[in-house]
Short mmCIF file of C-alpha atoms in Angstrom, two decimals:
data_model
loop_
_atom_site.label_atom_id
_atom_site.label_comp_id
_atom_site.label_asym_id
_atom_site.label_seq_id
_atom_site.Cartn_x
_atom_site.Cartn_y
_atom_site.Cartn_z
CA UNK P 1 40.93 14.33 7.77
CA UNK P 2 44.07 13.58 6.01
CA UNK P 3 47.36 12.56 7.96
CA UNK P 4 50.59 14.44 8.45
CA UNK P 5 52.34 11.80 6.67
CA UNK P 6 52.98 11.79 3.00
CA UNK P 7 51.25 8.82 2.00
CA UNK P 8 48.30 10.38 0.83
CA UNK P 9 46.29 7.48 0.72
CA UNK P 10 45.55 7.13 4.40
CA UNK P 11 42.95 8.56 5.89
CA UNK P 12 41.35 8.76 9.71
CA UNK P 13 37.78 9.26 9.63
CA UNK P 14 35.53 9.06 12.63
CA UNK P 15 33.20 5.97 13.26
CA UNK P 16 29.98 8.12 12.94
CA UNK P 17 30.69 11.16 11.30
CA UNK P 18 27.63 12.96 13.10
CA UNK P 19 29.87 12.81 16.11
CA UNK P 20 31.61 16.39 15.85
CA UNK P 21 34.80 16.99 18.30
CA UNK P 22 34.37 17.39 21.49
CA UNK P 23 30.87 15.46 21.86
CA UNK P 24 30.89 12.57 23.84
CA UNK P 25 28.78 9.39 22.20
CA UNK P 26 27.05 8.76 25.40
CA UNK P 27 25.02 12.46 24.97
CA UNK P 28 24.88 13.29 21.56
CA UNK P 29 21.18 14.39 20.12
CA UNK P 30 21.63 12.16 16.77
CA UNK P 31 21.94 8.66 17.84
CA UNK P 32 19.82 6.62 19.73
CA UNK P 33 20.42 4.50 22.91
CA UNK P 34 20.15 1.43 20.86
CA UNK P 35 22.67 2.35 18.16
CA UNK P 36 25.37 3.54 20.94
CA UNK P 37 24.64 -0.09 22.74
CA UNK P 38 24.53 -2.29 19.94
CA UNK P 39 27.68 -0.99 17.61
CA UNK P 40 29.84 0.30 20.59
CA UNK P 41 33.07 1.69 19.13
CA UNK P 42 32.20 0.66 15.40
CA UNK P 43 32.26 -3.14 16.36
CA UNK P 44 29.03 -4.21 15.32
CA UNK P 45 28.22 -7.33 12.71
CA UNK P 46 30.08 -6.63 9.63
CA UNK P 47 27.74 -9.28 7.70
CA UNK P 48 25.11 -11.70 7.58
CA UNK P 49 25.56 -14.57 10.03
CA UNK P 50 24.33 -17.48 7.66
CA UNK P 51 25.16 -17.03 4.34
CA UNK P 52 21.66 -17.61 1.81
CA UNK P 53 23.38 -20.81 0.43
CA UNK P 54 23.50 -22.35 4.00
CA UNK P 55 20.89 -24.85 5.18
CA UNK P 56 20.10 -22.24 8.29
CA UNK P 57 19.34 -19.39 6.43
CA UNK P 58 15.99 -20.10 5.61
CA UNK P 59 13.37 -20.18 9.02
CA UNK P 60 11.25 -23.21 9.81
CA UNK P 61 8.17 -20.92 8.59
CA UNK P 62 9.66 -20.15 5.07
CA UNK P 63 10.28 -23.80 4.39
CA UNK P 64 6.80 -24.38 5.37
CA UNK P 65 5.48 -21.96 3.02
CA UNK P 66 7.73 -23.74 -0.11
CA UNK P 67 6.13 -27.14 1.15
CA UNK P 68 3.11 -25.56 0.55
CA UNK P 69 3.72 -23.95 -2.84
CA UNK P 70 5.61 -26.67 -4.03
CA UNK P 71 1.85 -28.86 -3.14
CA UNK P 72 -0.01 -26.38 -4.86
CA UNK P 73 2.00 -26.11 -8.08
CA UNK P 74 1.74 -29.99 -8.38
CA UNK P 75 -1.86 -29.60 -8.45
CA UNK P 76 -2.06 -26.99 -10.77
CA UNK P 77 -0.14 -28.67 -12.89
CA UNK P 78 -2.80 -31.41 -12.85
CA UNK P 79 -5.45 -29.72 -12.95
CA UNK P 80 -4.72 -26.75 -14.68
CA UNK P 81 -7.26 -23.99 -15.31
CA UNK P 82 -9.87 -25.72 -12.53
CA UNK P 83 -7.44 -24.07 -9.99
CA UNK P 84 -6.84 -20.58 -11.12
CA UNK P 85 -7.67 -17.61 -8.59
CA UNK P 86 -7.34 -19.72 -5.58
CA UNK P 87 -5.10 -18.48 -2.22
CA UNK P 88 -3.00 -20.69 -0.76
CA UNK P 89 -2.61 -19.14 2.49
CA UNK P 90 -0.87 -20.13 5.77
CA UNK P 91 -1.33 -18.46 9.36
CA UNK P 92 0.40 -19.68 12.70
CA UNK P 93 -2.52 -21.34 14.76
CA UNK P 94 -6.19 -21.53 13.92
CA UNK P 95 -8.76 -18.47 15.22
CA UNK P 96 -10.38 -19.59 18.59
CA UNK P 97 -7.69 -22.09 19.44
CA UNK P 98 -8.16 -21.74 22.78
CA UNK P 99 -12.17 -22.36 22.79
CA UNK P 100 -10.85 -25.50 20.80
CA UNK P 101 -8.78 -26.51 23.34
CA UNK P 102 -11.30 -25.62 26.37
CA UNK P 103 -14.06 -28.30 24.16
CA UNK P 104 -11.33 -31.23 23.80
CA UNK P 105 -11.89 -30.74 20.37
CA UNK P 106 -8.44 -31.31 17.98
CA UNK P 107 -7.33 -28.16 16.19
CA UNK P 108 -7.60 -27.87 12.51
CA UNK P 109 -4.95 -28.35 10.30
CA UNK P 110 -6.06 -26.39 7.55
CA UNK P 111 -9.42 -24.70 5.91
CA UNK P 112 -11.50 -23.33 2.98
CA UNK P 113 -12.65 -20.28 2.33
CA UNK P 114 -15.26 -20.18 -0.21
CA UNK P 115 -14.81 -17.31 -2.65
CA UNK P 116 -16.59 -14.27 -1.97
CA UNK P 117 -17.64 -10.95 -4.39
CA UNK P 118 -14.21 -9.31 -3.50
CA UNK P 119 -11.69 -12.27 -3.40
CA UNK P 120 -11.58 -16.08 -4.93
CA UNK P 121 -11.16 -19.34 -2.27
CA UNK P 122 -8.27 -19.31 -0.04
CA UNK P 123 -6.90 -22.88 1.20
CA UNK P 124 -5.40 -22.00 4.39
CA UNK P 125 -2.80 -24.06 6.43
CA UNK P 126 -2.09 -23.96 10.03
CA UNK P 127 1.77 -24.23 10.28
CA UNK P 128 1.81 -24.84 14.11
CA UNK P 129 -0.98 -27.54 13.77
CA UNK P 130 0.67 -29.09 10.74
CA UNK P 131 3.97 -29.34 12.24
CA UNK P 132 3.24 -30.94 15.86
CA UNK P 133 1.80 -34.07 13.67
CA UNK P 134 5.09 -34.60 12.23
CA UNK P 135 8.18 -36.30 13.84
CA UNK P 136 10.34 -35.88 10.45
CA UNK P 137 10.63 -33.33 7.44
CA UNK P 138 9.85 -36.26 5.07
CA UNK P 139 6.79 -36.61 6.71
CA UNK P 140 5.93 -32.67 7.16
CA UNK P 141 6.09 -32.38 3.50
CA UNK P 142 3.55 -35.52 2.32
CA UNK P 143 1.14 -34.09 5.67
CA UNK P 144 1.50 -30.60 3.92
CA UNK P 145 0.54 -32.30 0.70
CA UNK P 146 -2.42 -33.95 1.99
CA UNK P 147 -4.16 -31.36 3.52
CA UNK P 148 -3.89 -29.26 0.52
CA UNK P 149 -5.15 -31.76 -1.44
CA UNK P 150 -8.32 -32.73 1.18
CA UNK P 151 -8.89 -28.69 1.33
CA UNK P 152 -8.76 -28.50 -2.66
CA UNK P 153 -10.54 -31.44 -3.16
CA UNK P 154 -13.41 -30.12 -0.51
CA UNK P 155 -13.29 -27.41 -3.16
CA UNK P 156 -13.85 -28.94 -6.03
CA UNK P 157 -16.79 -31.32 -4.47
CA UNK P 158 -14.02 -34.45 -5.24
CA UNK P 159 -12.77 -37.01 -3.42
CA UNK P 160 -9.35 -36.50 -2.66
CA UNK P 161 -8.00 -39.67 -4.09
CA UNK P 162 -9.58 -38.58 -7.69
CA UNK P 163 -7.62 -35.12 -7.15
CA UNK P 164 -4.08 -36.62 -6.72
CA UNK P 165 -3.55 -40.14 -7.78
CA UNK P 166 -0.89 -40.33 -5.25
CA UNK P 167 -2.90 -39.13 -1.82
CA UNK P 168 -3.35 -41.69 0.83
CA UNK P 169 -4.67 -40.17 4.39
CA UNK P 170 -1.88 -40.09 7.02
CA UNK P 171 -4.13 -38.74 9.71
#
């Protein structure tokens, strides 16, 4: 609605414009408890909190899965064509942690899936698993590199030092 002023380039609109006079927010049909909680009064977040070109945008799990794409790519890039159609994958924690935990037995950092008739091999990493072996990213990233290259080299039917001239086991 336009003001009684002659500047005609203010304006007063409402906050929500589903609101019609008369209607308090606390009963109207159209918005939900959680909208009239969270934006109260048309104060809500006007933006993103961290800005994408700060250090705590990204989430511990979507570094992770660059570590592993970034080990990956260096081994397609030296071996080329051997590794086309295979998965990288990474899940949380493995399946059956807790009968793992129940035998003693130490939880897998990673596997292979041989390929099957409806998908190639998926090398899968288990972030969780991976991570509690680290103290350091520096380290994270070389432990992320080595058990892609053990899982690729299983693979292949390699040894892992033949695979990636500069793997060394860390664990």
């Amino acid at each position: 609605m336009q003001s009684s002023n002659h500047d005609s380039a203010f304006t007063v609109r409402l906050a929500d414009p589903d609101v019609r006079k008369g209607e308090t927010g606390m009963g109207s049909p159209g918005r939900g408890f959680a909208m009239r909680r969270r934006n109260r009064h048309g104060r809500g977040l006007r933006g993103e909190l961290i800005l994408p070109t700060h250090p705590g945008y990204r989430t511990r799990s979507d570094r992770f899965d660059d570590m592993v794409l970034d080990s990956a790519q260096r081994l397609h890039d030296i071996w080329g064509k051997t590794l086309d159609g295979v998965r990288f994958a990474v899940d949380e924690i493995p399946p059956q942690l807790e009968q793992l935990v129940a035998d003693a037995a130490p939880p897998p950092m990673g596997a292979y899936t041989p390929a099957t008739a409806e998908e190639g091999p998926v090398i899968t990493l288990y972030r969780r698993v991976v991570e509690q072996g680290c103290a350091t990213r520096e380290e994270l990233q070389d432990l992320v590199h080595d058990v892609v290259v053990e899982h690729t080299a299983e693979m292949l039917g390699v040894a892992p030092e033949t695979l990636d001239p500069v793997y060394r086991r860390r664990y």
